[in-house]
Coordinates of C-alpha atoms in Angstrom, one line a residue:
Chain A
X1 CA 2.4 58.5 -104.7
X2 CA 3.8 59.4 -101.4
X3 CA 7.0 57.8 -100.5
X4 CA 6.4 57.2 -96.9
X5 CA 4.8 54.6 -94.8
X6 CA 4.3 54.2 -91.1
X7 CA 5.4 57.2 -89.1
X8 CA 8.0 58.5 -91.5
X9 CA 7.8 61.7 -93.4
X10 CA 8.8 62.3 -97.0
X11 CA 12.1 63.8 -95.9
X12 CA 13.3 60.4 -95.2
X13 CA 13.4 59.2 -98.8
X14 CA 16.9 59.2 -100.2
X15 CA 17.9 58.3 -103.7
X16 CA 21.6 57.7 -103.9
X17 CA 23.0 58.4 -107.3
X18 CA 26.2 56.4 -107.3
X19 CA 27.2 57.2 -110.9
X20 CA 27.2 60.9 -110.7
X21 CA 27.2 63.6 -108.0
X22 CA 24.9 63.1 -105.0
X23 CA 21.8 64.9 -106.1
X24 CA 19.0 64.2 -103.7
X25 CA 16.1 65.1 -105.8
X26 CA 13.1 64.3 -103.7
X27 CA 10.8 65.8 -106.4
X28 CA 7.3 65.5 -105.2
X29 CA 5.8 68.5 -106.8
X30 CA 2.5 67.9 -108.4
X31 CA 1.1 69.9 -111.3
X32 CA -2.5 70.6 -110.5
X33 CA -4.8 72.3 -112.9
X34 CA -6.4 74.8 -110.6
X35 CA -8.7 76.3 -113.1
X36 CA -9.8 79.8 -112.3
X37 CA -11.4 81.4 -109.3
X38 CA -15.0 82.5 -109.0
X39 CA -16.4 85.2 -107.0
X40 CA -19.7 84.1 -105.5
X41 CA -20.5 87.3 -103.7
X42 CA -24.2 87.8 -104.4
X43 CA -27.4 87.9 -102.3
X44 CA -30.5 85.8 -102.3
X45 CA -33.9 86.6 -100.9
X46 CA -35.8 83.6 -99.4
X47 CA -39.3 83.8 -98.3
X48 CA -40.2 81.3 -95.6
X49 CA -43.8 81.6 -94.6
X50 CA -44.4 85.1 -93.3
X51 CA -40.8 85.7 -92.5
X52 CA -38.5 87.2 -95.0
X53 CA -34.8 86.3 -94.9
X54 CA -32.2 88.1 -96.8
X55 CA -28.9 86.3 -96.9
X56 CA -25.6 87.3 -98.4
X57 CA -23.6 84.4 -99.6
X58 CA -19.9 84.4 -100.0
X59 CA -19.9 80.8 -100.9
X60 CA -22.3 78.6 -102.6
X61 CA -24.1 75.8 -100.7
X62 CA -22.6 72.4 -100.2
X63 CA -22.4 70.1 -103.2
X64 CA -21.6 66.5 -103.8
X65 CA -18.7 65.7 -106.2
X66 CA -18.9 62.1 -107.4
X67 CA -15.4 60.9 -108.1
X68 CA -15.1 57.1 -108.1
X69 CA -11.3 57.5 -108.3
X70 CA -9.1 54.5 -107.5
X71 CA -6.8 55.7 -104.7
X72 CA -3.8 54.1 -106.4
X73 CA -4.6 55.9 -109.6
X74 CA -1.7 58.3 -109.4
X75 CA 0.8 55.5 -108.8
X76 CA -0.8 53.5 -111.6
X77 CA -0.6 56.5 -114.0
X78 CA 3.1 56.9 -113.3
X79 CA 3.7 53.2 -113.6
X80 CA 2.1 53.3 -117.0
X81 CA 4.4 56.0 -118.0
X82 CA 7.4 54.1 -116.7
X83 CA 6.3 51.0 -118.6
X84 CA 6.0 53.0 -121.8
X85 CA 9.6 54.4 -121.4
X86 CA 10.9 50.9 -120.7
X87 CA 9.1 49.4 -123.7
X88 CA 10.2 52.2 -126.1
X89 CA 13.8 51.7 -125.2
X90 CA 13.5 47.9 -125.3
X91 CA 14.5 47.6 -121.6
X92 CA 13.5 44.4 -119.9
X93 CA 12.3 45.6 -116.5
X94 CA 11.8 43.2 -113.7
X95 CA 10.5 43.9 -110.2
X96 CA 12.1 41.5 -107.7
X97 CA 10.0 41.0 -104.5
X98 CA 10.5 38.7 -101.5
X99 CA 10.7 38.7 -97.8
X100 CA 14.0 39.8 -96.3
X101 CA 16.8 37.4 -96.6
X102 CA 15.5 35.2 -99.4
X103 CA 18.6 35.9 -101.5
X104 CA 17.5 38.5 -104.1
X105 CA 20.8 40.4 -104.0
X106 CA 22.9 37.2 -104.2
X107 CA 20.8 36.1 -107.2
X108 CA 21.5 39.5 -108.8
X109 CA 25.2 39.3 -108.1
X110 CA 25.5 35.9 -109.8
X111 CA 23.3 37.1 -112.7
X112 CA 25.4 40.2 -113.3
X113 CA 28.6 38.2 -113.3
X114 CA 27.2 35.6 -115.7
X115 CA 25.4 37.9 -118.2
X116 CA 26.9 41.4 -118.1
X117 CA 29.4 40.5 -120.8
X118 CA 26.6 39.9 -123.3
X119 CA 24.0 42.3 -122.0
X120 CA 24.1 45.6 -120.0
X121 CA 22.4 45.2 -116.6
X122 CA 21.3 48.0 -114.3
X123 CA 19.8 47.7 -110.8
X124 CA 17.6 50.0 -108.7
X125 CA 18.0 48.9 -105.1
X126 CA 15.2 49.5 -102.5
X127 CA 16.0 49.2 -98.8
X128 CA 14.9 51.1 -95.8
X129 CA 18.5 52.1 -94.9
X130 CA 22.1 51.7 -96.0
X131 CA 24.0 51.5 -99.3
X132 CA 25.1 47.9 -98.7
X133 CA 23.1 46.3 -101.5
X134 CA 24.1 48.9 -104.1
X135 CA 27.7 48.4 -103.1
X136 CA 27.4 44.7 -103.6
X137 CA 25.8 45.2 -107.0
X138 CA 28.4 47.6 -108.2
X139 CA 31.2 45.2 -107.1
X140 CA 29.5 42.6 -109.2
X141 CA 29.8 44.9 -112.2
X142 CA 26.5 46.7 -112.7
X143 CA 25.6 50.3 -112.3
X144 CA 23.2 50.7 -109.3
X145 CA 21.1 53.3 -107.6
X146 CA 20.1 52.9 -104.0
X147 CA 16.7 54.2 -102.9
X148 CA 16.4 54.4 -99.1
X149 CA 12.7 54.5 -98.3
X150 CA 13.3 55.6 -94.6
X151 CA 10.5 53.9 -92.8
X152 CA 8.7 53.1 -96.0
X153 CA 7.9 49.5 -96.7
X154 CA 7.8 49.5 -100.5
X155 CA 8.9 51.2 -103.7
X156 CA 6.4 53.1 -105.7
X157 CA 6.3 54.2 -109.3
X158 CA 7.5 57.8 -108.6
X159 CA 10.6 56.6 -106.8
X160 CA 11.4 54.3 -109.7
X161 CA 10.8 57.1 -112.2
X162 CA 13.2 59.3 -110.3
X163 CA 15.9 56.6 -109.9
X164 CA 15.6 55.6 -113.5
X165 CA 16.4 59.1 -114.7
X166 CA 19.6 59.1 -112.8
X167 CA 20.7 55.7 -114.0
X168 CA 21.1 56.6 -117.6
X169 CA 20.0 53.2 -118.8
X170 CA 21.0 52.1 -122.3
X171 CA 18.4 50.6 -124.7
X172 CA 18.2 46.8 -125.0
X173 CA 19.4 46.3 -121.4
X174 CA 18.0 44.6 -118.4
X175 CA 16.8 46.7 -115.4
X176 CA 16.3 44.9 -112.2
X177 CA 14.3 46.7 -109.5
X178 CA 15.0 45.0 -106.2
X179 CA 12.1 46.0 -104.0
X180 CA 12.1 46.4 -100.2
X181 CA 12.1 42.9 -98.6
X182 CA 8.4 42.6 -97.7
X183 CA 5.8 40.2 -99.1
X184 CA 2.9 42.4 -98.2
X185 CA 3.0 46.1 -99.3
X186 CA 5.0 45.9 -102.6
X187 CA 2.2 43.7 -104.0
X188 CA -0.1 46.7 -104.3
X189 CA 2.3 49.1 -106.1
X190 CA 2.8 48.7 -109.8
X191 CA 6.2 50.2 -110.7
X192 CA 5.8 49.8 -114.5
X193 CA 7.8 46.6 -114.7
X194 CA 7.3 44.1 -117.5
X195 CA 7.2 41.2 -115.1
X196 CA 7.3 40.6 -111.4
X197 CA 9.5 37.9 -109.9
X198 CA 8.9 36.6 -106.4
X199 CA 11.8 35.0 -104.7
X200 CA 11.3 32.5 -101.8
X201 CA 13.9 30.4 -100.1
X202 CA 13.6 26.9 -98.9
X203 CA 14.2 28.0 -95.3
X204 CA 11.0 30.0 -95.3
X205 CA 8.3 27.3 -95.3
X206 CA 6.3 25.8 -98.1
X207 CA 3.1 27.6 -97.1
X208 CA 4.4 31.1 -98.0
X209 CA 2.1 31.4 -101.1
X210 CA -0.9 30.7 -98.9
X211 CA 0.1 33.3 -96.3
X212 CA 0.9 36.0 -98.8
X213 CA -1.6 35.4 -101.6
X214 CA -1.6 38.9 -103.1
X215 CA 2.1 38.7 -103.9
X216 CA 1.9 35.3 -105.5
X217 CA -1.2 36.3 -107.5
X218 CA 0.5 39.4 -108.9
X219 CA 3.8 37.7 -109.8
X220 CA 4.8 36.0 -113.0
X221 CA 7.8 33.9 -112.0
X222 CA 8.7 32.3 -108.6
X223 CA 12.4 31.6 -108.0
X224 CA 12.8 29.1 -105.2
X225 CA 16.3 29.8 -103.9
X226 CA 18.8 28.1 -101.6
X227 CA 18.1 24.7 -103.1
X228 CA 21.4 23.6 -101.7
X229 CA 19.8 23.6 -98.2
X230 CA 17.0 21.3 -99.2
X231 CA 18.5 18.2 -97.5
X232 CA 18.6 20.0 -94.2
X233 CA 15.1 21.6 -94.1
X234 CA 11.5 20.3 -94.2
X235 CA 10.5 22.1 -97.3
X236 CA 8.3 20.4 -99.8
X237 CA 8.9 22.0 -103.2
X238 CA 6.0 20.3 -104.9
X239 CA 3.6 21.5 -102.2
X240 CA 4.9 25.1 -102.6
X241 CA 4.3 25.0 -106.3
X242 CA 0.9 23.5 -105.9
X243 CA -0.1 26.2 -103.4
X244 CA 1.2 29.0 -105.6
X245 CA -0.5 27.5 -108.7
X246 CA -3.8 27.3 -106.9
X247 CA -3.6 31.1 -106.6
X248 CA -2.0 31.8 -109.9
X249 CA -2.3 29.0 -112.5
X250 CA 0.0 30.8 -115.0
X251 CA 2.9 31.2 -112.6
X252 CA 6.3 29.8 -113.7
X253 CA 8.9 28.3 -111.2
X254 CA 12.6 27.9 -111.3
X255 CA 14.5 26.2 -108.4
X256 CA 17.9 27.7 -107.9
X257 CA 20.8 28.0 -105.6
X258 CA 22.6 31.3 -106.0
X259 CA 25.4 29.9 -103.8
X260 CA 26.1 26.7 -105.8
X261 CA 24.8 27.9 -109.1
X262 CA 22.3 25.0 -109.4
X263 CA 19.4 26.0 -111.6
X264 CA 20.9 29.4 -112.5
X265 CA 21.2 28.5 -116.1
X266 CA 17.5 28.0 -116.3
X267 CA 17.0 31.5 -114.8
X268 CA 19.4 33.0 -117.3
X269 CA 17.6 31.3 -120.1
X270 CA 14.3 32.6 -118.8
X271 CA 15.8 36.1 -118.9
X272 CA 17.0 35.7 -122.4
X273 CA 13.5 34.5 -123.5
X274 CA 12.0 37.7 -122.1
X275 CA 14.2 40.1 -124.0
Chain B
X1 CA 1.6 49.0 -93.1
X2 CA 1.1 50.5 -96.5
X3 CA -2.1 51.9 -95.1
X4 CA -0.3 55.1 -94.0
X5 CA 0.9 55.9 -97.5
X6 CA -2.5 55.1 -98.9
X7 CA -4.1 57.4 -96.4
X8 CA -1.7 60.1 -97.5
X9 CA -2.7 59.4 -101.1
X10 CA -6.3 60.0 -100.1
X11 CA -5.4 63.4 -98.6
X12 CA -3.5 64.3 -101.8
X13 CA -6.4 63.3 -103.9
X14 CA -8.8 65.3 -101.8
X15 CA -6.5 68.3 -101.9
X16 CA -6.3 68.2 -105.6
X17 CA -10.1 68.0 -105.9
X18 CA -10.6 70.8 -103.5
X19 CA -8.2 73.0 -105.5
X20 CA -10.1 72.2 -108.7
X21 CA -13.2 73.4 -106.9
X22 CA -11.6 76.7 -105.9
X23 CA -10.4 75.6 -102.5
X24 CA -13.7 74.9 -101.0
X25 CA -14.0 73.2 -97.6
X26 CA -14.5 69.5 -97.7
X27 CA -17.3 68.5 -95.4
X28 CA -17.5 64.8 -96.1
X29 CA -15.5 62.1 -97.9
X30 CA -16.8 58.6 -98.8
X31 CA -14.3 55.8 -99.4
X32 CA -15.0 52.2 -100.4
X33 CA -12.6 49.6 -99.1
X34 CA -13.1 46.1 -100.4
X35 CA -12.4 43.1 -98.1
X36 CA -10.2 41.6 -100.9
X37 CA -8.5 44.9 -101.8
X38 CA -5.3 44.2 -99.8
X39 CA -6.0 47.1 -97.6
X40 CA -6.8 46.5 -94.0
X41 CA -9.8 48.8 -93.5
X42 CA -9.3 49.3 -89.7
X43 CA -5.6 50.1 -90.1
X44 CA -6.4 52.4 -93.0
X45 CA -9.1 54.2 -90.9
X46 CA -6.7 54.7 -88.0
X47 CA -4.0 56.0 -90.3
X48 CA -6.4 58.4 -92.0
X49 CA -7.7 59.7 -88.6
X50 CA -4.1 60.4 -87.5
X51 CA -3.1 62.1 -90.7
X52 CA -6.1 64.3 -91.5
X53 CA -5.4 66.8 -88.7
X54 CA -4.3 70.1 -90.3
X55 CA -5.0 68.7 -93.8
X56 CA -7.8 69.6 -96.2
X57 CA -9.8 66.7 -94.6
X58 CA -9.3 68.2 -91.1
X59 CA -13.0 69.1 -90.8
X60 CA -14.4 66.4 -93.0
X61 CA -16.6 63.5 -91.9
X62 CA -14.9 60.3 -93.2
X63 CA -17.3 57.6 -94.3
X64 CA -15.6 54.3 -94.9
X65 CA -17.8 51.7 -96.6
X66 CA -16.6 48.1 -96.4
X67 CA -17.3 46.2 -99.6
X68 CA -17.8 42.5 -99.2
X69 CA -15.8 40.0 -101.3
X70 CA -17.9 38.2 -103.9
X71 CA -17.0 35.5 -106.2
X72 CA -18.3 32.9 -108.6
X73 CA -17.1 29.3 -108.2
X74 CA -15.3 28.4 -111.5
X75 CA -16.6 24.9 -111.2
X76 CA -20.3 25.0 -110.2
X77 CA -20.8 28.8 -110.9
X78 CA -22.3 29.4 -107.4
X79 CA -22.1 33.0 -106.4
X80 CA -20.9 33.4 -102.8
X81 CA -19.5 35.8 -100.4
X82 CA -15.7 35.5 -100.0
X83 CA -14.2 36.7 -96.7
X84 CA -10.7 36.1 -98.0
X85 CA -9.0 35.4 -101.3
X86 CA -8.6 31.7 -100.6
X87 CA -12.2 31.1 -99.8
X88 CA -13.5 27.8 -101.3
X89 CA -17.0 27.3 -102.7
X90 CA -19.4 26.4 -99.9
X91 CA -21.2 24.0 -102.2
X92 CA -18.5 22.1 -104.0
X93 CA -15.4 23.2 -102.0
X94 CA -13.7 24.2 -105.3
X95 CA -10.9 26.8 -105.6
X96 CA -10.2 29.3 -107.0
X97 CA -13.2 31.5 -107.7
X98 CA -13.7 34.4 -110.1
X99 CA -13.7 37.5 -107.9
X100 CA -16.2 40.2 -109.0
X101 CA -16.5 42.2 -105.8
X102 CA -14.5 43.3 -102.8
X103 CA -11.4 44.6 -104.7
X104 CA -12.5 48.2 -104.6
X105 CA -10.3 50.9 -103.0
X106 CA -11.5 54.2 -104.2
X107 CA -12.8 57.6 -103.2
X108 CA -16.5 57.6 -104.2
X109 CA -17.4 61.2 -103.5
X110 CA -16.8 64.4 -101.6
X111 CA -19.2 66.9 -100.2
X112 CA -17.8 70.4 -100.4
X113 CA -19.0 73.7 -99.1

């Protein structure tokens, strides 16, 4: 899967290895089975009515190749490999998606502070630019790798594979993959995660599930964050849950405030139940 | 705008297939884009038309086939065309529906020379 989106080129992708030396492995080499070459240099004689044509062909005539290949198949193949690696090592992998500013990083900071004594936590951070989020995560006490996607709007399975190799994740740990803040594009890209967690905040409007149905259909848990602001905004939590459940009847919900800690125990319990 | 990276993915896929066929020229590529696939067909087509220059698809005719969304109402079982994922059943106004068409996003075929 290409790591770019919009006008960027692949040179913009940066994976910041914060544990070790800065090794920017952009590894996009593909191993293609090229088979072997054929020499089609031979001649044919065609008789068309009374006119005789002799034609030397260097190439055979056109042919149709039926493929029926899913365009995301390469990403899906890599995601499957990632999933296998995570499962084999009993690593709980969670893909956190949301629009920018919903509080994903704040939730992670509080989670790391609360749980890292009992369970090792690692974070892959995805942002277009800066190391700010990885800095925050490391200050909170978890090893982090920052992927800067340049102009790219989502993480893909190849980026996660590459970042995961640098993180040196211990078995029986939790790996959070904080996706680029965007409720549209990340919905299409399986990273190999065990579950997908969508975060929305009460300042965003209760109709978010209806506006971004793909993300809500593809997620397992919805964290409704910034509950401490509920008295000040017109946000109907029940309506949000109803909208999201109409798209995804199996979706679970936890209402939290990363700031005050309200509901965070339920989130920690949910995490422990997944391990 | 993930359509750009998806368009690049199509070019990579075409390149791979061309190499498997000893580097022959691609004359034509046919792609199905479902109305419920999450891919904006017009944006994807624009992205592809910008990116094919100097690629293996530089000389290829690109055929994009839009696939309509289709679903069965989970309540009255009516089969109906869905123009978006939230479409309600035209007969009983129920939601959701079981989607069985329109989620395609694939390269159907290539014509090589």
